[in-house]
CSV table of C-alpha atoms in Angstrom, one decimal:
chain,number,residue,atom,x,y,z
D,971,MET,CA,92.0,94.3,76.9
D,972,LEU,CA,94.3,94.5,79.9
D,973,PHE,CA,97.0,96.3,77.9
D,974,SER,CA,94.6,99.0,76.8
D,975,MET,CA,93.3,99.5,80.3
D,976,PHE,CA,96.9,100.0,81.6
D,977,PHE,CA,98.0,102.2,78.7
D,978,GLY,CA,96.9,105.7,79.5
D,979,ALA,CA,98.3,109.2,78.7
D,980,GLY,CA,101.0,108.9,81.4
D,981,ASN,CA,102.4,105.8,79.7
D,982,LEU,CA,102.7,107.8,76.5
D,983,ILE,CA,104.4,110.7,78.3
D,984,PHE,CA,107.1,109.2,80.5
D,985,PRO,CA,109.1,107.0,78.1
D,986,PRO,CA,109.9,109.8,75.6
D,987,VAL,CA,111.3,111.9,78.4
D,988,LEU,CA,113.3,109.0,79.7
D,989,GLY,CA,114.8,108.5,76.2
D,990,GLN,CA,115.4,112.2,75.8
D,991,MET,CA,117.3,112.6,79.1
D,992,SER,CA,119.1,109.2,79.2
D,993,GLY,CA,120.5,109.3,75.6
D,994,THR,CA,123.2,106.7,75.2
D,995,ASN,CA,122.3,105.3,78.7
D,996,ILE,CA,118.8,104.4,77.4
D,997,LEU,CA,119.0,100.7,77.9
D,998,LEU,CA,120.1,101.1,81.6
D,999,SER,CA,117.4,103.7,82.3
D,1000,LEU,CA,114.8,101.6,80.5
D,1001,SER,CA,115.7,98.5,82.5
D,1002,GLY,CA,114.8,100.4,85.7
D,1003,PHE,CA,111.7,101.8,84.1
D,1004,LEU,CA,110.4,98.4,83.0
D,1005,ALA,CA,111.0,97.0,86.5
D,1006,SER,CA,108.6,99.5,88.1
D,1007,ALA,CA,106.2,100.3,85.1
D,1008,VAL,CA,105.8,96.7,83.9
D,1009,GLY,CA,107.1,94.4,86.6
D,1010,LEU,CA,105.2,95.9,89.6
D,1011,PRO,CA,101.8,96.0,87.7
D,1012,ILE,CA,102.2,92.4,86.6
D,1013,LEU,CA,103.1,91.4,90.2
D,1014,ALA,CA,100.0,93.3,91.3
D,1015,VAL,CA,97.7,91.5,88.9
D,1016,ALA,CA,99.2,88.1,90.0
D,1017,VAL,CA,98.9,88.6,93.7
D,1018,VAL,CA,95.4,90.0,93.5
D,1019,ALA,CA,94.3,87.1,91.4
D,1020,LYS,CA,95.8,84.6,93.8
D,1021,ALA,CA,94.3,86.3,96.8
D,1022,ASP,CA,90.9,86.5,95.1
D,1023,GLY,CA,90.6,90.2,95.3
D,1024,LEU,CA,92.3,93.3,96.7
D,1025,GLN,CA,90.3,93.3,99.9
D,1026,ASN,CA,91.3,89.7,100.7
D,1027,LEU,CA,94.9,90.7,100.0
D,1028,ALA,CA,94.8,93.8,102.3
D,1029,SER,CA,93.0,91.7,105.0
D,1030,ARG,CA,96.4,90.1,105.7
D,1031,VAL,CA,97.2,93.3,107.5
D,1032,ASN,CA,93.9,93.5,109.3
D,1033,LYS,CA,90.2,93.9,108.4
D,1034,PRO,CA,89.9,97.6,109.3
D,1035,PHE,CA,93.0,98.4,107.2
D,1036,ALA,CA,91.6,96.3,104.3
D,1037,LEU,CA,88.3,98.2,104.2
D,1038,ILE,CA,89.9,101.7,104.5
D,1039,PHE,CA,92.9,101.0,102.2
D,1040,THR,CA,90.7,99.4,99.5
D,1041,LEU,CA,88.2,102.3,99.6
D,1042,LEU,CA,91.1,104.8,99.3
D,1043,ILE,CA,92.6,102.9,96.3
D,1044,TYR,CA,89.3,102.8,94.4
D,1045,LEU,CA,88.3,106.3,95.2
D,1046,SER,CA,91.7,107.9,94.4
D,1047,ILE,CA,92.5,106.0,91.2
D,1048,GLY,CA,88.8,106.2,90.3
D,1049,PRO,CA,86.2,109.1,90.4
D,1050,PHE,CA,88.1,111.6,92.6
D,1051,LEU,CA,91.5,111.7,90.9
D,1052,GLY,CA,92.5,109.0,88.4
D,1053,ILE,CA,89.6,109.2,86.0
D,1054,PRO,CA,89.2,113.0,85.9
D,1055,ARG,CA,92.9,113.4,85.4
D,1056,ALA,CA,92.9,111.1,82.4
D,1057,ALA,CA,89.9,112.8,80.9
D,1058,SER,CA,91.4,116.3,81.4
D,1059,LEU,CA,94.8,115.2,80.0
D,1060,SER,CA,93.2,113.8,76.9
D,1061,PHE,CA,91.5,117.2,76.4
D,1062,GLU,CA,94.8,119.0,76.8
D,1063,THR,CA,96.5,116.8,74.2
D,1064,SER,CA,93.7,115.9,71.8
D,1065,ILE,CA,91.5,119.0,71.6
D,1066,ALA,CA,93.2,122.1,73.1
D,1067,PRO,CA,96.0,122.3,70.3
D,1068,PHE,CA,93.3,122.7,67.7
D,1069,LEU,CA,91.2,125.4,69.5
D,1070,PRO,CA,91.1,129.0,68.2
D,1071,THR,CA,93.0,131.5,70.4
D,1072,SER,CA,89.7,133.0,71.7
D,1073,LEU,CA,88.6,129.7,73.2
D,1074,ILE,CA,91.8,128.6,74.8
D,1075,GLY,CA,91.5,128.6,78.6
D,1076,GLY,CA,87.7,128.8,78.5
D,1077,SER,CA,85.5,126.4,80.5
D,1078,LEU,CA,83.0,125.6,77.7
D,1079,PRO,CA,85.3,123.6,75.4
D,1080,LEU,CA,86.4,121.4,78.3
D,1081,PHE,CA,82.7,120.9,79.4
D,1082,LEU,CA,81.5,119.9,76.0
D,1083,TYR,CA,84.5,117.5,75.5
D,1084,THR,CA,83.9,115.8,78.9
D,1085,VAL,CA,80.2,115.3,78.1
D,1086,CYS,CA,81.1,113.5,74.9
D,1087,PHE,CA,84.1,111.7,76.5
D,1088,PHE,CA,82.2,110.4,79.5
D,1089,GLY,CA,79.1,109.6,77.4
D,1090,LEU,CA,81.2,107.2,75.4
D,1091,ALA,CA,82.9,105.9,78.5
D,1092,PHE,CA,79.5,105.3,80.1
D,1093,TRP,CA,78.3,103.3,77.1
D,1094,LEU,CA,81.4,101.1,77.1
D,1095,SER,CA,81.3,100.5,80.8
D,1096,MET,CA,77.6,99.5,80.9
D,1097,ASN,CA,78.5,96.1,79.3
D,1098,PRO,CA,81.8,94.9,80.9
D,1099,ASN,CA,81.4,91.4,79.4
D,1100,LYS,CA,81.9,93.1,75.9
D,1101,LEU,CA,85.2,94.7,76.9
D,1102,VAL,CA,87.3,91.9,75.4
D,1103,ASP,CA,85.7,92.4,72.0
D,1104,ARG,CA,85.6,96.2,72.1
D,1105,PHE,CA,89.1,96.7,73.7
D,1106,GLY,CA,91.0,93.7,72.5
D,1107,LYS,CA,89.7,93.7,68.9
D,1108,ILE,CA,89.1,97.4,68.2
D,1109,LEU,CA,90.6,99.9,70.6
D,1110,THR,CA,93.9,98.2,71.5
D,1111,PRO,CA,94.8,97.5,67.8
D,1112,ALA,CA,93.9,101.2,67.0
D,1113,ILE,CA,96.3,102.4,69.7
D,1114,LEU,CA,99.1,100.1,68.6
D,1115,ILE,CA,98.7,101.0,64.9
D,1116,LEU,CA,98.9,104.7,65.7
D,1117,ILE,CA,102.1,104.3,67.8
D,1118,LEU,CA,103.5,102.0,65.1
D,1119,ILE,CA,102.8,104.6,62.4
D,1120,ILE,CA,104.8,107.2,64.4
D,1121,PHE,CA,107.7,104.8,65.0
D,1122,ILE,CA,107.9,103.6,61.4
D,1123,GLY,CA,107.8,107.3,60.3
D,1124,SER,CA,110.9,107.9,62.5
D,1125,LEU,CA,112.7,105.0,60.9
D,1126,MET,CA,111.9,106.2,57.3
D,1127,ASN,CA,112.8,109.8,58.2
D,1128,PRO,CA,115.5,109.7,61.0
D,1129,ILE,CA,115.1,112.4,63.6
D,1130,GLY,CA,118.6,112.4,65.1
D,1131,SER,CA,121.2,110.5,67.0
D,1132,PHE,CA,121.4,109.6,70.7
D,1133,SER,CA,123.1,112.2,72.8
D,1134,ALA,CA,125.0,112.0,76.1
D,1135,PRO,CA,122.9,111.4,79.2
D,1136,ILE,CA,121.9,114.3,81.4
D,1137,GLY,CA,121.9,114.7,85.2
D,1138,ASP,CA,120.6,111.7,87.2
D,1139,TYR,CA,120.4,109.7,84.0
D,1140,ALA,CA,124.2,109.9,83.8
D,1141,ASN,CA,124.9,109.3,87.5
D,1142,PHE,CA,122.4,106.5,88.4
D,1143,PRO,CA,120.4,105.7,85.3
D,1144,VAL,CA,118.8,102.4,86.5
D,1145,LEU,CA,117.4,104.0,89.7
D,1146,LYS,CA,116.3,107.1,87.8
D,1147,GLY,CA,114.5,104.9,85.3
D,1148,PHE,CA,112.8,103.0,88.2
D,1149,LEU,CA,111.6,106.3,89.7
D,1150,ASP,CA,110.2,107.4,86.3
D,1151,GLY,CA,108.3,104.1,86.0
D,1152,TYR,CA,107.1,104.4,89.6
D,1153,MET,CA,105.4,107.7,88.6
D,1154,THR,CA,103.1,106.0,86.1
D,1155,MET,CA,101.1,104.7,89.2
D,1156,ASP,CA,100.2,101.5,87.2
D,1157,ALA,CA,100.7,99.3,90.2
D,1158,ILE,CA,97.6,100.9,91.9
D,1159,ALA,CA,95.6,100.5,88.7
D,1160,ALA,CA,96.6,96.9,88.5
D,1161,LEU,CA,95.2,96.3,92.0
D,1162,ASN,CA,91.9,97.6,90.6
D,1163,PHE,CA,91.9,95.8,87.3
D,1164,GLY,CA,92.1,92.3,88.7
D,1165,ILE,CA,88.4,92.5,89.5
D,1166,VAL,CA,87.5,93.3,85.9
D,1167,ILE,CA,89.6,90.5,84.5
D,1168,ALA,CA,87.9,88.0,86.8
D,1169,LEU,CA,84.5,89.3,85.8
D,1170,VAL,CA,85.2,89.0,82.1
D,1171,LEU,CA,86.7,85.5,82.5
D,1172,LYS,CA,83.6,84.4,84.4
D,1173,LYS,CA,81.4,85.7,81.6
D,1174,GLN,CA,83.5,83.4,79.3
D,1175,GLY,CA,82.6,80.4,81.4
D,1176,ILE,CA,85.7,80.2,83.5
D,1177,THR,CA,84.7,79.8,87.2
D,1178,ASP,CA,87.3,77.6,88.8
D,1179,LYS,CA,89.5,79.8,91.2
D,1180,LYS,CA,92.8,78.2,90.0
D,1181,ALA,CA,91.8,78.7,86.4
D,1182,LEU,CA,90.8,82.3,87.0
D,1183,SER,CA,94.1,83.0,88.7
D,1184,SER,CA,96.1,81.3,85.9
D,1185,TYR,CA,94.4,83.1,83.1
D,1186,THR,CA,94.7,86.5,84.9
D,1187,ILE,CA,98.4,86.0,85.4
D,1188,LYS,CA,98.8,85.0,81.7
D,1189,ALA,CA,96.9,88.1,80.7
D,1190,GLY,CA,99.2,90.2,82.8
D,1191,LEU,CA,102.3,88.7,81.3
D,1192,ILE,CA,101.0,89.3,77.7
D,1193,ALA,CA,100.0,92.9,78.5
D,1194,GLY,CA,103.5,93.4,80.1
D,1195,LEU,CA,105.2,92.1,77.0
D,1196,VAL,CA,103.3,94.5,74.7
D,1197,LEU,CA,103.9,97.4,77.1
D,1198,THR,CA,107.6,96.6,77.0
D,1199,VAL,CA,107.8,96.8,73.2
D,1200,ILE,CA,105.8,100.1,73.2
D,1201,TYR,CA,108.0,101.6,75.9
D,1202,LEU,CA,111.1,100.7,73.9
D,1203,MET,CA,109.7,102.4,70.8
D,1204,LEU,CA,108.7,105.5,72.7
D,1205,SER,CA,111.9,105.9,74.6
D,1206,CYS,CA,113.9,105.5,71.3
D,1207,LEU,CA,111.8,108.3,69.8
D,1208,GLY,CA,112.6,110.5,72.7
D,1209,ALA,CA,116.3,109.8,72.6
D,1210,ALA,CA,116.4,110.6,68.9
D,1211,ALA,CA,114.5,113.8,69.4
D,1212,GLN,CA,116.9,115.3,71.9
D,1213,THR,CA,119.6,116.3,69.4
D,1214,LYS,CA,116.9,117.7,67.0
D,1215,PHE,CA,114.6,119.6,69.5
D,1216,GLY,CA,116.6,119.9,72.7
D,1217,ASN,CA,115.1,119.2,76.1
D,1218,THR,CA,111.3,119.8,76.4
D,1219,THR,CA,109.3,120.3,79.6
D,1220,ASN,CA,107.3,117.1,79.3
D,1221,GLY,CA,106.7,114.0,77.1
D,1222,ALA,CA,103.6,115.4,75.5
D,1223,GLN,CA,105.7,118.3,74.1
D,1224,THR,CA,108.4,115.8,72.9
D,1225,LEU,CA,105.9,113.7,71.1
D,1226,THR,CA,104.3,116.8,69.6
D,1227,ASN,CA,107.6,117.9,68.2
D,1228,ILE,CA,108.3,114.5,66.8
D,1229,VAL,CA,104.9,114.0,65.0
D,1230,SER,CA,105.0,117.6,63.7
D,1231,PHE,CA,108.4,116.9,62.2
D,1232,LEU,CA,107.4,113.6,60.7
D,1233,PHE,CA,103.9,114.3,59.5
D,1234,ASN,CA,103.3,118.1,59.7
D,1235,THR,CA,99.8,119.0,60.8
D,1236,ASN,CA,98.6,115.4,60.3
D,1237,GLY,CA,100.9,114.3,63.0
D,1238,LEU,CA,99.0,116.3,65.6
D,1239,ILE,CA,95.8,114.5,64.5
D,1240,ILE,CA,97.6,111.1,64.9
D,1241,LEU,CA,98.9,112.1,68.3
D,1242,GLY,CA,95.6,113.5,69.5
D,1243,LEU,CA,93.8,110.2,68.5
D,1244,THR,CA,96.5,108.2,70.3
D,1245,PHE,CA,96.1,110.2,73.5
D,1246,GLY,CA,92.3,110.2,73.3
D,1247,LEU,CA,92.0,106.4,72.9
D,1248,ALA,CA,94.6,105.7,75.5
D,1249,CYS,CA,92.8,107.9,78.1
D,1250,LEU,CA,89.4,106.5,77.1
D,1251,THR,CA,90.4,102.9,77.6
D,1252,THR,CA,92.0,103.6,80.9
D,1253,CYS,CA,88.9,105.5,82.2
D,1254,VAL,CA,86.6,102.7,81.1
D,1255,GLY,CA,88.7,100.2,82.9
D,1256,LEU,CA,88.7,102.3,86.1
D,1257,ILE,CA,84.9,103.0,85.9
D,1258,THR,CA,84.2,99.3,85.4
D,1259,SER,CA,86.5,98.1,88.2
D,1260,CYS,CA,85.2,100.7,90.7
D,1261,SER,CA,81.6,100.0,89.9
D,1262,GLU,CA,82.0,96.3,90.2
D,1263,TYR,CA,83.8,96.7,93.6
D,1264,PHE,CA,81.1,99.1,95.0
D,1265,SER,CA,78.3,96.9,93.8
D,1266,ARG,CA,79.9,94.0,95.7
D,1267,ILE,CA,80.2,95.8,99.0
D,1268,LEU,CA,76.8,97.5,98.6
D,1269,PRO,CA,74.8,94.9,96.7
D,1270,LYS,CA,71.5,96.8,97.1
D,1271,VAL,CA,72.9,99.4,94.7
D,1272,SER,CA,73.2,97.9,91.2
D,1273,TYR,CA,76.3,97.9,89.0
D,1274,LYS,CA,74.6,100.2,86.4
D,1275,VAL,CA,73.7,102.7,89.1
D,1276,TRP,CA,77.3,102.8,90.2
D,1277,VAL,CA,78.5,103.3,86.6
D,1278,THR,CA,76.2,106.2,86.3
D,1279,THR,CA,77.3,107.8,89.6
D,1280,ILE,CA,81.0,107.3,89.0
D,1281,THR,CA,80.8,108.6,85.5
D,1282,LEU,CA,78.9,111.8,86.5
D,1283,SER,CA,81.1,112.5,89.5
D,1284,SER,CA,84.3,112.0,87.3
D,1285,MET,CA,82.9,114.3,84.7
D,1286,LEU,CA,82.3,116.9,87.4
D,1287,PHE,CA,85.8,116.7,88.8
D,1288,ALA,CA,87.3,116.7,85.3
D,1289,ASN,CA,86.0,120.2,84.7
D,1290,VAL,CA,88.1,121.5,87.6
D,1291,GLY,CA,91.0,121.5,85.1
D,1292,LEU,CA,94.1,119.4,84.8
D,1293,THR,CA,96.4,121.8,86.8
D,1294,ASN,CA,94.1,121.7,89.8
D,1295,ILE,CA,93.6,118.0,89.6
D,1296,LEU,CA,97.4,117.4,89.5
D,1297,LYS,CA,97.9,119.6,92.6
D,1298,ILE,CA,95.6,117.3,94.5
D,1299,SER,CA,96.5,114.0,93.0
D,1300,VAL,CA,100.3,114.0,93.3
D,1301,PRO,CA,100.4,114.2,97.2
D,1302,VAL,CA,97.4,111.8,97.6
D,1303,LEU,CA,98.8,109.2,95.3
D,1304,SER,CA,102.3,109.7,96.8
D,1305,ALA,CA,100.8,108.7,100.2
D,1306,ILE,CA,99.0,105.6,99.0
D,1307,TYR,CA,101.4,104.3,96.3
D,1308,PRO,CA,104.2,103.2,98.6
D,1309,MET,CA,101.7,101.2,100.7
D,1310,ALA,CA,100.4,99.5,97.5
D,1311,ILE,CA,104.0,98.6,96.5
D,1312,VAL,CA,104.8,97.2,99.9
D,1313,LEU,CA,101.6,95.1,100.0
D,1314,ILE,CA,102.4,93.7,96.5
D,1315,VAL,CA,106.0,92.8,97.4
D,1316,LEU,CA,104.9,91.2,100.7
D,1317,ALA,CA,102.3,89.2,98.9
D,1318,PHE,CA,104.8,88.0,96.4
D,1319,THR,CA,107.3,86.9,99.1
D,1320,HIS,CA,104.5,85.6,101.4
D,1321,ASN,CA,105.9,82.1,101.7
D,1322,LEU,CA,109.4,83.3,102.4
D,1323,PHE,CA,108.3,84.7,105.8
D,1324,LYS,CA,105.6,82.1,106.4
D,1325,GLY,CA,102.9,84.7,105.9
D,1326,TYR,CA,103.3,86.1,109.4
D,1327,ASN,CA,100.6,88.6,110.0
D,1328,ALA,CA,103.0,90.8,112.0
D,1329,VAL,CA,105.3,91.3,109.0
D,1330,TYR,CA,102.4,92.8,107.1
D,1331,SER,CA,101.2,94.9,110.0
D,1332,PHE,CA,104.6,96.3,111.1
D,1333,SER,CA,105.8,97.0,107.6
D,1334,MET,CA,102.5,98.6,106.5
D,1335,LEU,CA,102.3,100.8,109.6
D,1336,ILE,CA,105.8,102.2,109.3
D,1337,THR,CA,105.4,102.6,105.5
D,1338,ALA,CA,102.2,104.6,106.1
D,1339,ILE,CA,103.9,106.9,108.6
D,1340,PHE,CA,106.7,107.8,106.2
D,1341,SER,CA,104.7,107.9,103.0
D,1342,ILE,CA,102.0,110.2,104.5
D,1343,SER,CA,104.7,112.4,106.0
D,1344,ASP,CA,106.4,112.7,102.7
D,1345,SER,CA,103.1,113.6,101.0
D,1346,LEU,CA,102.6,116.3,103.7
D,1347,ASN,CA,106.0,117.7,102.8
D,1348,GLN,CA,104.8,118.0,99.2
D,1349,VAL,CA,101.9,120.3,100.2
D,1350,GLY,CA,104.2,122.6,102.3
D,1351,LEU,CA,103.9,121.0,105.8
D,1352,LYS,CA,107.6,120.5,106.2
D,1353,ILE,CA,108.7,117.6,108.4
D,1354,PRO,CA,112.4,118.2,109.3
D,1355,PHE,CA,113.7,114.7,109.9
D,1356,LEU,CA,112.6,113.4,106.5
D,1357,SER,CA,115.3,115.3,104.6
D,1358,SER,CA,118.0,113.4,106.4
D,1359,MET,CA,116.5,109.9,105.7
D,1360,PRO,CA,118.2,107.6,103.1
D,1361,LEU,CA,116.7,108.0,99.5
D,1362,ALA,CA,114.8,111.1,100.5
D,1363,LYS,CA,116.1,113.1,97.6
D,1364,GLN,CA,115.0,110.3,95.2
D,1365,GLY,CA,111.4,110.3,96.6
D,1366,LEU,CA,111.9,106.8,98.1
D,1367,VAL,CA,112.1,107.8,101.8
D,1368,TRP,CA,109.7,105.0,102.7
D,1369,VAL,CA,111.9,102.1,101.4
D,1370,ILE,CA,114.3,101.6,104.3
D,1371,PRO,CA,111.5,102.1,107.0
D,1372,ALA,CA,109.4,99.5,105.1
D,1373,LEU,CA,112.3,97.0,105.3
D,1374,VAL,CA,112.9,97.7,108.9
D,1375,GLY,CA,109.2,97.2,109.6
D,1376,ALA,CA,109.2,93.8,107.8
D,1377,LEU,CA,112.2,92.7,109.8
D,1378,LEU,CA,110.7,93.8,113.1
D,1379,GLY,CA,107.5,92.0,112.2
D,1380,LEU,CA,109.5,88.8,111.3
D,1381,LEU,CA,111.5,89.0,114.6
D,1382,TYR,CA,108.4,89.5,116.7
D,1383,SER,CA,106.7,86.6,115.0
D,1384,ILE,CA,109.7,84.2,115.5
D,1385,ILE,CA,110.0,85.2,119.2
D,1386,LYS,CA,106.3,84.8,119.7
D,1387,GLU,CA,106.4,81.4,118.0
D,1388,VAL,CA,109.3,80.2,120.0
D,1389,SER,CA,107.7,81.4,123.3
D,1390,PHE,CA,104.5,79.6,122.4
D,1391,SER,CA,106.2,76.3,121.6
D,1392,LYS,CA,108.0,76.4,125.0
D,1393,GLU,CA,104.8,77.2,126.9
D,1394,THR,CA,102.6,74.6,125.1
D,1395,PRO,CA,103.9,71.4,126.9
D,1396,LEU,CA,103.5,73.1,130.3
D,1397,ASN,CA,100.0,74.2,129.5
D,1398,GLU,CA,99.0,70.7,128.4
D,1399,TYR,CA,100.5,69.3,131.6
D,1400,ASN,CA,98.5,71.7,133.7
D,1401,LYS,CA,95.3,70.7,131.8
């Protein structure tokens, strides 16, 4: 279930491009990709499970931040950006290639598709306790079988050999792979999905907090293992395709070339089904997690009402079109994602710095300043000093400031603790 919730269209698109561009450096690039596209999401699932929810985890910074940050996470990855983007992308890859020329670019096909797509997503989301059966026993195997068919087809009919790496994949393949995995945004989704896993486990009769945490982490590890195997297959397909088709603009085009070569027109049907199912399962996971969260903070509004509201609003935004959604989603997610990563890493290393509140506060404040500034740069509001910062060209301008913030918070906490220990005897004497 967790694998199918993670595995959306973006997870299909990025690995083939990585393989295509990295060529003979594929293992180095893939190691970086797996660190951010698999490692970070598993860490996120684990820390949310141990903290008993995202809001509790974010409360380590402070309560106002926890409320605002959690709302932003659920709204951005949910009805405002994440869900509409997945639905629009599934239309572009599953339906648009089969439309007659007269209907391409029209609004009616997209509207009719989103009505059907979100109707099915609504039905699946209304019964979250059945997600294990529907996802784990039906949809996940279907996605895996479709990908396996494509991979086996490439083994039986070899596409080509691996070529030399290109650009950054030749100069710093591990870092470039990490950045590609970073763009899947799965760490944010993982912060959301923890609530669904806990809900499903409770329906299975598991209520003890330690047991819930243990099962959630195990589910994350298993999902991560399956993701790793799938990413290896997809990146190998992309690497083999480079010599045959050259460099393409995106992973969807790479996969289209591959399946067309292997299976002719039937390949487009296989690929369309794969994209459609991957986007559907991700959307259902997001609708379910968002609805469960909002029904907890506003218990007077039932879970089913939230499912209806989020499904309808997501359908509305999906009809804006993929291009317009991407224009909005990239800078918004670029602002939020670094804060999510820093929170995950701090939670994982919590015991190393004794869980000092100031470490969370200082690091998160400075990360927010730089990540928001970087996202403003992306929409045209240029901030001069950012270009001279370390890792700015790699899109990781926030990394060094986050480390500085954590060190400042640690130093502040130690000084405060030492000062307090010196003052305590005198205070007790005065009393």
